Amino acid sequence: ITVDADQRIWLAMHGSTSIGRYDPMTARWTVVNVGQNCHGIAADAAGWVWAACWDAGVIRLDADDPMSFQVVAGTGGRGSKGM
């Protein structure tokens, strides 16, 4: 679990292949299917959310547009865990 600079709460939803974002200002959830089981999640001050995923490696999401995500090159393979 992490909180971004806009106070939105993010969850790495292991077992669902999804990452969730809850916005307390709108009381709305956004759930993104990233196709991987992610274990760890962290947000940075530049507006990125980072997730450690089992087979993909590290996934980077845009905090304002979580549907826009990509696997970080060179991080693939089994065993990414924690952030």
Coordinates of N, CA and C in Angstrom, one line a residue:
I1 N 0.9 -1.2 0.0 CA 0.0 0.0 0.0 C 0.9 1.2 0.0
T2 N 0.5 2.3 -0.7 CA 1.2 3.5 -0.7 C 0.2 4.7 -0.9
V3 N 0.7 5.9 -0.7 CA -0.1 7.1 -0.9 C 0.7 8.0 -1.8
D4 N 0.0 8.5 -2.9 CA 0.8 9.4 -3.8 C 0.7 10.9 -3.3
A5 N 1.3 11.8 -4.1 CA 1.4 13.2 -3.7 C 0.0 13.8 -3.6
D6 N -1.0 13.3 -4.3 CA -2.4 13.8 -4.2 C -3.2 13.1 -3.2
Q7 N -2.6 12.4 -2.3 CA -3.3 11.7 -1.2 C -4.2 10.5 -1.7
R8 N -4.0 10.0 -2.9 CA -4.7 8.8 -3.3 C -4.0 7.6 -2.8
I9 N -4.8 6.6 -2.5 CA -4.3 5.4 -1.9 C -4.2 4.3 -3.0
W10 N -3.0 3.7 -3.0 CA -2.7 2.6 -4.1 C -2.5 1.3 -3.4
L11 N -3.1 0.2 -4.0 CA -2.9 -1.1 -3.5 C -2.3 -2.0 -4.6
A12 N -1.3 -2.8 -4.3 CA -0.9 -3.9 -5.2 C -1.8 -5.1 -4.8
M13 N -2.7 -5.4 -5.7 CA -3.7 -6.4 -5.3 C -3.3 -7.8 -5.8
H14 N -2.3 -8.4 -5.0 CA -1.8 -9.7 -5.4 C -2.9 -10.7 -5.5
G15 N -2.8 -11.5 -6.5 CA -3.8 -12.6 -6.7 C -4.9 -12.2 -7.7
S16 N -4.9 -10.9 -8.0 CA -6.0 -10.4 -8.9 C -5.4 -9.9 -10.2
T17 N -4.1 -9.8 -10.4 CA -3.4 -9.2 -11.5 C -3.8 -7.7 -11.7
S18 N -4.2 -7.1 -10.6 CA -4.6 -5.7 -10.7 C -3.9 -4.8 -9.7
I19 N -4.0 -3.5 -10.0 CA -3.5 -2.5 -9.1 C -4.7 -1.5 -8.9
G20 N -5.0 -1.2 -7.7 CA -6.1 -0.3 -7.4 C -5.7 1.0 -6.8
R21 N -6.5 2.1 -7.2 CA -6.2 3.4 -6.7 C -7.6 3.9 -6.1
Y22 N -7.5 4.4 -4.9 CA -8.7 5.0 -4.2 C -8.5 6.4 -4.1
D23 N -9.4 7.3 -4.5 CA -9.3 8.7 -4.4 C -10.3 9.2 -3.4
P24 N -9.8 9.5 -2.2 CA -10.8 10.0 -1.1 C -11.5 11.2 -1.4
M25 N -11.0 12.1 -2.3 CA -11.7 13.3 -2.7 C -13.0 13.0 -3.5
T26 N -13.0 11.9 -4.3 CA -14.2 11.6 -5.1 C -14.8 10.3 -4.6
A27 N -14.2 9.6 -3.6 CA -14.7 8.4 -3.1 C -14.9 7.3 -4.2
R28 N -13.9 7.3 -5.2 CA -14.0 6.4 -6.3 C -12.7 5.5 -6.4
W29 N -12.9 4.3 -6.8 CA -11.8 3.3 -7.1 C -11.6 3.3 -8.5
T30 N -10.3 3.2 -8.9 CA -9.9 2.9 -10.2 C -9.0 1.6 -10.1
V31 N -9.4 0.6 -10.9 CA -8.7 -0.7 -10.8 C -8.2 -1.0 -12.2
V32 N -6.9 -1.2 -12.3 CA -6.2 -1.5 -13.6 C -5.7 -2.9 -13.6
N33 N -6.1 -3.6 -14.6 CA -5.5 -5.0 -14.8 C -4.2 -4.9 -15.5
V34 N -3.1 -5.1 -14.8 CA -1.8 -5.1 -15.4 C -1.3 -6.4 -15.9
G35 N -2.1 -7.5 -15.7 CA -1.8 -8.8 -16.2 C -0.7 -9.5 -15.4
Q36 N -0.3 -9.0 -14.2 CA 0.7 -9.6 -13.4 C 0.3 -9.5 -11.9
N37 N 0.7 -10.5 -11.1 CA 0.5 -10.4 -9.7 C 1.6 -9.5 -9.1
C38 N 1.2 -8.4 -8.5 CA 2.2 -7.5 -7.9 C 2.2 -7.6 -6.4
H39 N 3.4 -7.4 -5.8 CA 3.5 -7.6 -4.4 C 3.8 -6.3 -3.6
G40 N 4.6 -5.4 -4.2 CA 5.0 -4.2 -3.6 C 4.6 -3.0 -4.4
I41 N 4.4 -1.9 -3.8 CA 4.0 -0.7 -4.5 C 4.5 0.5 -3.8
A42 N 5.0 1.5 -4.6 CA 5.5 2.8 -4.0 C 5.2 3.9 -5.0
A43 N 5.0 5.1 -4.4 CA 4.8 6.3 -5.2 C 5.9 7.3 -5.0
D44 N 6.3 8.0 -6.1 CA 7.3 9.0 -6.0 C 6.8 10.4 -6.2
A45 N 7.6 11.4 -5.9 CA 7.2 12.8 -6.0 C 7.0 13.3 -7.5
A46 N 7.5 12.5 -8.4 CA 7.4 12.9 -9.8 C 6.1 12.5 -10.5
G47 N 5.2 11.8 -9.8 CA 4.0 11.4 -10.3 C 3.9 10.0 -10.9
W48 N 4.9 9.2 -10.5 CA 4.9 7.8 -10.9 C 4.6 6.9 -9.7
V49 N 3.9 5.7 -10.0 CA 3.7 4.7 -9.1 C 4.4 3.5 -9.6
W50 N 5.2 2.8 -8.7 CA 6.0 1.7 -9.1 C 5.5 0.4 -8.4
A51 N 5.4 -0.7 -9.1 CA 4.9 -1.9 -8.6 C 5.9 -3.1 -8.9
A52 N 6.2 -3.9 -7.9 CA 7.0 -5.1 -8.2 C 6.1 -6.2 -8.5
C53 N 6.3 -6.8 -9.7 CA 5.3 -7.9 -10.1 C 6.1 -9.2 -10.4
W54 N 5.4 -10.3 -10.1 CA 6.1 -11.6 -10.1 C 6.8 -11.9 -11.4
D55 N 6.2 -12.0 -12.5 CA 6.9 -12.4 -13.7 C 7.4 -11.2 -14.6
A56 N 6.7 -10.1 -14.5 CA 7.0 -8.9 -15.4 C 8.2 -8.1 -14.9
G57 N 8.5 -8.1 -13.6 CA 9.5 -7.3 -13.1 C 8.8 -6.0 -12.5
V58 N 9.3 -4.9 -12.8 CA 8.7 -3.6 -12.2 C 7.8 -3.0 -13.2
I59 N 6.6 -2.6 -12.8 CA 5.7 -1.8 -13.7 C 5.6 -0.4 -13.1
R60 N 5.6 0.5 -14.1 CA 5.5 2.0 -13.8 C 4.2 2.5 -14.3
L61 N 3.4 3.1 -13.4 CA 2.1 3.7 -13.8 C 2.1 5.2 -13.6
D62 N 1.4 5.9 -14.5 CA 1.2 7.3 -14.3 C 0.2 7.5 -13.2
A63 N 0.5 8.2 -12.2 CA -0.5 8.4 -11.0 C -1.8 9.1 -11.5
D64 N -1.7 9.9 -12.5 CA -2.9 10.6 -12.9 C -3.7 9.8 -14.0
D65 N -3.0 8.9 -14.6 CA -3.7 8.1 -15.7 C -3.2 6.7 -15.5
P66 N -3.7 5.9 -14.5 CA -3.1 4.6 -14.2 C -3.3 3.6 -15.4
M67 N -4.2 3.9 -16.3 CA -4.3 3.0 -17.5 C -3.1 3.0 -18.3
S68 N -2.3 4.1 -18.1 CA -1.0 4.2 -18.9 C 0.1 3.7 -18.0
F69 N 0.5 2.4 -18.3 CA 1.6 1.8 -17.6 C 2.5 1.0 -18.5
Q70 N 3.7 0.7 -18.0 CA 4.6 0.0 -18.8 C 5.5 -0.8 -17.9
V71 N 6.1 -1.9 -18.4 CA 7.1 -2.6 -17.7 C 8.4 -1.9 -17.9
V72 N 9.2 -1.7 -16.8 CA 10.4 -1.1 -16.9 C 11.5 -2.0 -17.5
A73 N 12.1 -1.6 -18.6 CA 13.0 -2.4 -19.3 C 14.2 -2.9 -18.4
G74 N 14.5 -4.2 -18.5 CA 15.6 -4.8 -17.8 C 15.2 -5.3 -16.4
T75 N 13.9 -5.2 -16.0 CA 13.5 -5.7 -14.7 C 12.7 -7.0 -14.7
G76 N 12.5 -7.5 -15.9 CA 11.7 -8.7 -16.1 C 12.3 -10.0 -15.4
G77 N 11.5 -11.0 -15.3 CA 11.9 -12.2 -14.6 C 11.2 -12.4 -13.3
R78 N 11.3 -13.6 -12.9 CA 10.6 -14.0 -11.6 C 11.3 -13.4 -10.4
G79 N 10.5 -13.1 -9.4 CA 11.0 -12.8 -8.1 C 11.0 -11.3 -7.7
S80 N 10.5 -10.4 -8.5 CA 10.5 -9.0 -8.0 C 9.5 -9.0 -6.9
K81 N 9.9 -8.4 -5.8 CA 9.1 -8.3 -4.6 C 9.5 -7.1 -3.8
G82 N 8.5 -6.4 -3.3 CA 8.7 -5.3 -2.4 C 9.1 -4.0 -3.3
M83 N 9.0 -2.9 -2.7 CA 9.3 -1.7 -3.4 C 10.0 -0.7 -2.4

